[in-house]
mmCIF file of N, CA and C in Angstrom:
data_model
loop_
_atom_site.group_PDB
_atom_site.id
_atom_site.type_symbol
_atom_site.label_atom_id
_atom_site.label_comp_id
_atom_site.label_asym_id
_atom_site.label_seq_id
_atom_site.Cartn_x
_atom_site.Cartn_y
_atom_site.Cartn_z
ATOM 1 N N MET A 9 -60.040 33.095 13.550
ATOM 2 C CA MET A 9 -59.522 31.415 14.099
ATOM 3 C C MET A 9 -59.591 31.076 15.923
ATOM 4 N N LYS A 10 -58.761 32.436 16.416
ATOM 5 C CA LYS A 10 -59.056 33.101 17.876
ATOM 6 C C LYS A 10 -60.135 32.891 18.096
ATOM 7 N N GLY A 11 -60.612 31.676 18.682
ATOM 8 C CA GLY A 11 -61.484 32.131 20.075
ATOM 9 C C GLY A 11 -62.184 31.260 19.989
ATOM 10 N N PHE A 12 -62.292 30.133 18.744
ATOM 11 C CA PHE A 12 -63.294 28.888 17.816
ATOM 12 C C PHE A 12 -63.087 27.617 18.551
ATOM 13 N N TYR A 13 -61.932 27.785 19.209
ATOM 14 C CA TYR A 13 -61.842 25.875 19.968
ATOM 15 C C TYR A 13 -61.731 25.965 20.984
ATOM 16 N N TYR A 14 -63.005 26.248 21.867
ATOM 17 C CA TYR A 14 -63.002 26.346 22.959
ATOM 18 C C TYR A 14 -63.682 24.214 23.786
ATOM 19 N N THR A 15 -62.304 24.117 24.390
ATOM 20 C CA THR A 15 -63.768 22.461 24.783
ATOM 21 C C THR A 15 -62.092 21.580 26.459
ATOM 22 N N THR A 16 -62.724 21.672 26.557
ATOM 23 C CA THR A 16 -62.348 21.166 28.115
ATOM 24 C C THR A 16 -61.891 19.993 28.119
ATOM 25 N N LYS A 17 -60.993 19.051 27.248
ATOM 26 C CA LYS A 17 -59.923 18.440 26.960
ATOM 27 C C LYS A 17 -58.868 18.550 26.257
ATOM 28 N N PRO A 18 -57.846 18.537 27.535
ATOM 29 C CA PRO A 18 -56.274 19.183 27.099
ATOM 30 C C PRO A 18 -56.390 18.870 25.401
ATOM 31 N N GLY A 19 -55.589 19.107 24.428
ATOM 32 C CA GLY A 19 -54.794 18.757 23.367
ATOM 33 C C GLY A 19 -55.736 18.224 22.519
ATOM 34 N N SER A 20 -56.847 18.511 22.341
ATOM 35 C CA SER A 20 -58.514 19.058 21.535
ATOM 36 C C SER A 20 -58.241 20.379 20.717
ATOM 37 N N ILE A 21 -57.871 21.044 20.977
ATOM 38 C CA ILE A 21 -57.377 22.836 20.531
ATOM 39 C C ILE A 21 -56.852 23.093 19.468
ATOM 40 N N ARG A 22 -56.147 22.259 19.462
ATOM 41 C CA ARG A 22 -54.806 21.930 18.438
ATOM 42 C C ARG A 22 -54.954 21.072 17.548
ATOM 43 N N ASP A 23 -56.867 19.882 18.370
ATOM 44 C CA ASP A 23 -56.278 18.265 16.949
ATOM 45 C C ASP A 23 -57.494 19.709 16.391
ATOM 46 N N LEU A 24 -58.275 20.162 16.523
ATOM 47 C CA LEU A 24 -59.454 20.703 16.393
ATOM 48 C C LEU A 24 -58.564 21.603 14.612
ATOM 49 N N PHE A 25 -57.832 22.369 15.348
ATOM 50 C CA PHE A 25 -57.601 22.881 14.987
ATOM 51 C C PHE A 25 -56.158 22.462 13.366
ATOM 52 N N GLU A 26 -55.683 21.497 13.639
ATOM 53 C CA GLU A 26 -54.900 20.055 12.553
ATOM 54 C C GLU A 26 -56.112 19.605 11.690
ATOM 55 N N GLU A 27 -57.500 19.337 12.600
ATOM 56 C CA GLU A 27 -58.002 19.033 10.785
ATOM 57 C C GLU A 27 -58.820 20.421 9.973
ATOM 58 N N ASP A 28 -59.023 21.145 11.015
ATOM 59 C CA ASP A 28 -59.486 21.955 9.661
ATOM 60 C C ASP A 28 -58.820 22.461 8.994
ATOM 61 N N LEU A 29 -57.779 22.754 8.861
ATOM 62 C CA LEU A 29 -56.023 22.957 8.173
ATOM 63 C C LEU A 29 -56.301 21.494 6.967
ATOM 64 N N ARG A 30 -56.666 20.534 7.517
ATOM 65 C CA ARG A 30 -56.451 18.857 7.379
ATOM 66 C C ARG A 30 -57.789 19.233 5.932
ATOM 67 N N SER A 31 -58.098 19.679 5.754
ATOM 68 C CA SER A 31 -59.878 20.018 5.030
ATOM 69 C C SER A 31 -59.839 20.716 3.717
ATOM 70 N N LEU A 32 -58.222 21.865 3.451
ATOM 71 C CA LEU A 32 -58.424 23.022 3.286
ATOM 72 C C LEU A 32 -57.167 22.480 2.560
ATOM 73 N N GLY A 33 -57.247 20.872 2.364
ATOM 74 C CA GLY A 33 -56.171 20.726 1.504
ATOM 75 C C GLY A 33 -54.002 20.920 1.781
ATOM 76 N N LEU A 34 -54.268 21.274 2.888
ATOM 77 C CA LEU A 34 -52.885 21.769 2.893
ATOM 78 C C LEU A 34 -52.063 20.613 3.480
ATOM 79 N N SER A 35 -50.578 20.865 3.851
ATOM 80 C CA SER A 35 -49.313 19.002 3.842
ATOM 81 C C SER A 35 -48.965 19.886 5.026
ATOM 82 N N GLU A 36 -49.184 17.869 5.371
ATOM 83 C CA GLU A 36 -48.667 18.127 7.383
ATOM 84 C C GLU A 36 -47.287 18.913 7.741
ATOM 85 N N LYS A 37 -46.634 19.650 6.670
ATOM 86 C CA LYS A 37 -45.953 20.478 7.324
ATOM 87 C C LYS A 37 -46.339 21.998 7.451
ATOM 88 N N GLU A 38 -46.857 21.798 6.913
ATOM 89 C CA GLU A 38 -47.777 23.686 6.976
ATOM 90 C C GLU A 38 -48.949 23.565 8.021
ATOM 91 N N ILE A 39 -49.266 22.403 8.308
ATOM 92 C CA ILE A 39 -49.979 22.474 9.349
ATOM 93 C C ILE A 39 -49.494 22.639 11.310
ATOM 94 N N ALA A 40 -48.521 21.918 10.614
ATOM 95 C CA ALA A 40 -47.386 21.642 11.863
ATOM 96 C C ALA A 40 -47.578 22.610 12.327
ATOM 97 N N LYS A 41 -46.533 23.513 10.742
ATOM 98 C CA LYS A 41 -45.758 24.787 11.357
ATOM 99 C C LYS A 41 -47.126 25.943 11.965
ATOM 100 N N SER A 42 -47.789 25.341 11.405
ATOM 101 C CA SER A 42 -49.531 26.587 11.843
ATOM 102 C C SER A 42 -50.250 26.577 12.970
ATOM 103 N N ALA A 43 -49.915 24.774 13.213
ATOM 104 C CA ALA A 43 -50.710 24.770 14.872
ATOM 105 C C ALA A 43 -50.233 25.451 15.671
ATOM 106 N N ASP A 44 -48.515 25.438 15.166
ATOM 107 C CA ASP A 44 -47.129 25.611 16.501
ATOM 108 C C ASP A 44 -47.277 27.044 16.491
ATOM 109 N N SER A 45 -47.465 27.983 15.389
ATOM 110 C CA SER A 45 -48.168 29.178 15.737
ATOM 111 C C SER A 45 -49.286 29.849 15.788
ATOM 112 N N TYR A 46 -50.704 29.287 15.494
ATOM 113 C CA TYR A 46 -51.445 29.446 16.377
ATOM 114 C C TYR A 46 -51.510 28.852 18.366
ATOM 115 N N MET A 47 -50.604 27.886 18.327
ATOM 116 C CA MET A 47 -51.061 27.936 19.840
ATOM 117 C C MET A 47 -49.694 28.516 20.581
ATOM 118 N N LYS A 48 -49.018 28.852 20.061
ATOM 119 C CA LYS A 48 -47.823 30.169 21.035
ATOM 120 C C LYS A 48 -48.401 31.102 21.118
ATOM 121 N N GLY A 49 -50.014 31.683 19.715
ATOM 122 C CA GLY A 49 -50.351 32.868 19.840
ATOM 123 C C GLY A 49 -51.632 33.216 20.777
ATOM 124 N N ARG A 50 -52.203 31.592 21.052
ATOM 125 C CA ARG A 50 -52.721 31.592 21.841
ATOM 126 C C ARG A 50 -52.692 31.508 23.585
ATOM 127 N N LYS A 51 -51.344 31.383 23.215
ATOM 128 C CA LYS A 51 -50.933 31.057 25.089
ATOM 129 C C LYS A 51 -49.829 32.629 25.228
ATOM 130 N N GLN A 52 -49.756 32.999 24.224
ATOM 131 C CA GLN A 52 -49.847 35.153 24.317
ATOM 132 C C GLN A 52 -51.385 35.159 25.299
ATOM 133 N N ASP A 53 -51.601 35.267 24.692
ATOM 134 C CA ASP A 53 -53.254 36.001 24.741
ATOM 135 C C ASP A 53 -53.426 35.922 25.897
ATOM 136 N N VAL A 54 -53.399 34.531 25.787
ATOM 137 C CA VAL A 54 -54.904 33.938 27.677
ATOM 138 C C VAL A 54 -53.094 34.136 28.575
ATOM 139 N N GLU A 55 -51.967 34.795 28.846
ATOM 140 C CA GLU A 55 -51.436 34.751 29.899
ATOM 141 C C GLU A 55 -51.632 36.733 29.608
ATOM 142 N N LYS A 56 -52.116 37.069 27.889
ATOM 143 C CA LYS A 56 -52.151 38.237 28.591
ATOM 144 C C LYS A 56 -53.120 39.307 29.200
ATOM 145 N N LEU A 57 -54.339 37.895 29.003
ATOM 146 C CA LEU A 57 -55.592 38.115 29.417
ATOM 147 C C LEU A 57 -55.528 37.456 31.326
ATOM 148 N N LYS A 58 -54.271 37.269 31.390
ATOM 149 C CA LYS A 58 -55.117 36.929 32.969
ATOM 150 C C LYS A 58 -53.809 38.195 33.532
ATOM 151 N N LYS A 59 -52.921 38.491 33.046
ATOM 152 C CA LYS A 59 -52.087 39.553 33.723
ATOM 153 C C LYS A 59 -53.207 41.177 33.749
ATOM 154 N N ASN A 60 -53.726 40.904 32.229
ATOM 155 C CA ASN A 60 -54.762 42.477 32.357
ATOM 156 C C ASN A 60 -56.103 41.517 33.887
ATOM 157 N N CYS A 61 -56.752 40.562 33.661
ATOM 158 C CA CYS A 61 -57.266 40.370 34.928
ATOM 159 C C CYS A 61 -56.719 40.268 36.710
ATOM 160 N N ARG A 62 -55.454 40.613 36.617
ATOM 161 C CA ARG A 62 -54.315 39.767 37.422
ATOM 162 C C ARG A 62 -54.292 42.438 37.775
ATOM 163 N N ASN A 63 -54.889 42.279 37.158
ATOM 164 C CA ASN A 63 -53.713 44.386 37.059
ATOM 165 C C ASN A 63 -55.556 44.787 37.602
ATOM 166 N N GLU A 64 -56.598 44.561 36.532
ATOM 167 C CA GLU A 64 -57.765 44.618 37.686
ATOM 168 C C GLU A 64 -57.946 44.562 38.517
ATOM 169 N N VAL A 65 -57.507 43.547 38.469
ATOM 170 C CA VAL A 65 -57.731 43.154 40.607
ATOM 171 C C VAL A 65 -57.027 44.361 41.592
ATOM 172 N N LYS A 66 -56.397 44.475 41.907
ATOM 173 C CA LYS A 66 -55.600 44.785 41.958
ATOM 174 C C LYS A 66 -55.779 46.718 42.508
ATOM 175 N N LYS A 67 -56.495 46.599 40.988
ATOM 176 C CA LYS A 67 -57.293 48.041 41.234
ATOM 177 C C LYS A 67 -58.586 48.154 42.267
ATOM 178 N N ILE A 68 -59.077 47.617 41.721
ATOM 179 C CA ILE A 68 -60.150 47.438 42.148
ATOM 180 C C ILE A 68 -60.367 46.455 44.196
ATOM 181 N N LYS A 69 -59.071 46.065 44.666
ATOM 182 C CA LYS A 69 -59.125 46.302 46.037
ATOM 183 C C LYS A 69 -57.974 46.774 46.161
ATOM 184 N N LYS A 70 -57.635 48.120 45.537
ATOM 185 C CA LYS A 70 -56.972 49.603 45.800
ATOM 186 C C LYS A 70 -58.206 50.020 46.086
ATOM 187 N N SER A 71 -58.970 50.187 45.731
ATOM 188 C CA SER A 71 -59.956 51.490 45.292
ATOM 189 C C SER A 71 -61.112 51.361 46.356
ATOM 190 N N ALA A 72 -61.698 49.943 46.320
ATOM 191 C CA ALA A 72 -62.521 49.193 47.577
ATOM 192 C C ALA A 72 -63.121 50.342 49.015
ATOM 193 N N PRO A 73 -61.760 50.234 49.876
ATOM 194 C CA PRO A 73 -61.965 50.628 50.893
ATOM 195 C C PRO A 73 -62.796 52.202 50.871
ATOM 196 N N LEU A 74 -61.516 52.861 49.990
ATOM 197 C CA LEU A 74 -62.266 54.135 49.512
ATOM 198 C C LEU A 74 -64.079 54.586 49.029
ATOM 199 N N LYS A 75 -63.772 53.899 48.769
ATOM 200 C CA LYS A 75 -65.532 53.626 47.866
ATOM 201 C C LYS A 75 -66.425 53.380 49.531
ATOM 202 N N ILE A 76 -65.927 52.186 49.912
ATOM 203 C CA ILE A 76 -66.698 52.174 51.219
ATOM 204 C C ILE A 76 -67.384 53.097 51.936
ATOM 205 N N THR A 77 -66.471 53.909 51.696
ATOM 206 C CA THR A 77 -65.810 54.788 53.034
ATOM 207 C C THR A 77 -67.303 56.603 52.307
ATOM 208 N N ALA A 78 -66.550 56.652 51.422
ATOM 209 C CA ALA A 78 -67.484 57.127 50.433
ATOM 210 C C ALA A 78 -69.604 57.747 50.668
ATOM 211 N N LYS A 79 -69.570 55.198 49.983
ATOM 212 C CA LYS A 79 -70.456 55.326 50.193
ATOM 213 C C LYS A 79 -71.594 55.421 51.237
ATOM 214 N N THR A 80 -70.428 54.954 52.727
ATOM 215 C CA THR A 80 -71.580 54.996 53.692
ATOM 216 C C THR A 80 -71.257 56.773 54.114
ATOM 217 N N PHE A 81 -70.024 57.535 54.689
ATOM 218 C CA PHE A 81 -70.727 59.084 54.433
ATOM 219 C C PHE A 81 -72.533 59.570 53.531
ATOM 220 N N GLY A 82 -72.164 58.934 52.513
ATOM 221 C CA GLY A 82 -72.710 59.631 51.705
ATOM 222 C C GLY A 82 -74.023 59.038 51.917
ATOM 223 N N GLY A 83 -74.274 58.014 52.007
ATOM 224 C CA GLY A 83 -75.827 57.931 53.132
ATOM 225 C C GLY A 83 -76.384 58.474 53.672
ATOM 226 N N ALA A 84 -75.273 58.268 54.999
ATOM 227 C CA ALA A 84 -75.079 58.566 56.877
ATOM 228 C C ALA A 84 -75.436 60.692 55.894
ATOM 229 N N ALA A 85 -75.277 60.931 55.324
ATOM 230 C CA ALA A 85 -76.052 62.580 54.976
ATOM 231 C C ALA A 85 -77.231 62.688 54.646
ATOM 232 N N ILE A 86 -77.657 61.472 53.877
ATOM 233 C CA ILE A 86 -79.246 60.717 52.936
ATOM 234 C C ILE A 86 -79.364 61.290 53.686
ATOM 235 N N GLY A 87 -79.354 59.685 54.949
ATOM 236 C CA GLY A 87 -80.272 59.890 56.539
ATOM 237 C C GLY A 87 -80.080 61.330 56.913
ATOM 238 N N PHE A 88 -79.706 61.569 57.488
ATOM 239 C CA PHE A 88 -79.715 62.202 58.298
ATOM 240 C C PHE A 88 -80.041 64.244 57.562
ATOM 241 N N GLY A 89 -80.156 63.713 56.588
ATOM 242 C CA GLY A 89 -81.054 64.823 55.824
ATOM 243 C C GLY A 89 -82.023 64.850 55.161
ATOM 244 N N LEU A 90 -82.833 63.051 55.503
ATOM 245 C CA LEU A 90 -84.436 62.945 55.436
ATOM 246 C C LEU A 90 -84.520 63.131 56.816
ATOM 247 N N SER A 91 -83.525 62.415 57.783
ATOM 248 C CA SER A 91 -84.504 63.190 58.605
ATOM 249 C C SER A 91 -84.997 63.839 58.899
ATOM 250 N N ASP A 92 -84.101 64.822 58.904
ATOM 251 C CA ASP A 92 -83.662 65.834 59.276
ATOM 252 C C ASP A 92 -85.154 67.160 59.097
ATOM 253 N N LEU A 93 -85.287 66.625 57.156
ATOM 254 C CA LEU A 93 -87.301 66.394 56.433
ATOM 255 C C LEU A 93 -87.274 66.556 57.192
ATOM 256 N N ILE A 94 -88.228 65.613 57.581
ATOM 257 C CA ILE A 94 -89.209 64.826 58.501
ATOM 258 C C ILE A 94 -89.653 64.999 59.951
ATOM 259 N N SER A 95 -88.033 65.509 60.554
ATOM 260 C CA SER A 95 -89.043 66.559 61.530
ATOM 261 C C SER A 95 -88.494 67.898 61.005
ATOM 262 N N TYR A 96 -88.446 68.793 60.444
ATOM 263 C CA TYR A 96 -89.517 69.603 59.985
ATOM 264 C C TYR A 96 -90.987 69.771 59.237
ATOM 265 N N ILE A 97 -91.583 68.360 58.581
ATOM 266 C CA ILE A 97 -92.753 69.053 58.512
ATOM 267 C C ILE A 97 -93.226 68.586 60.022
ATOM 268 N N LYS A 98 -93.472 67.299 60.674
ATOM 269 C CA LYS A 98 -94.183 67.164 62.405
ATOM 270 C C LYS A 98 -93.722 68.623 62.591
ATOM 271 N N SER A 99 -92.951 69.361 63.489
ATOM 272 C CA SER A 99 -92.502 70.857 64.613
ATOM 273 C C SER A 99 -94.031 71.982 63.078
ATOM 274 N N ASP A 100 -94.107 71.795 61.726
ATOM 275 C CA ASP A 100 -94.780 72.889 61.364
ATOM 276 C C ASP A 100 -95.888 72.280 61.518
ATOM 277 N N LYS A 101 -96.038 70.975 61.640
ATOM 278 C CA LYS A 101 -97.848 71.424 61.656
ATOM 279 C C LYS A 101 -98.207 71.414 62.988
#
């Protein structure tokens, strides 16, 4: 059921979850217990996602300067090669 309760109102995720459990005919005690465990698991999942995103951003920031340098030199080499090829073709005629 995780992931099906997306909304912008705070607290409404839990309300929707409890409403679904009530429709199954569970007691209020079981509903409260299930809702607490759901919200706890959801919070852990969100924290894990945030941590993974931060790690990915750090990796990108570390590798970006090297990639930019490599692309610059690669582009310069291709440009030089094409320029040399055009000069060779023009001088051959």
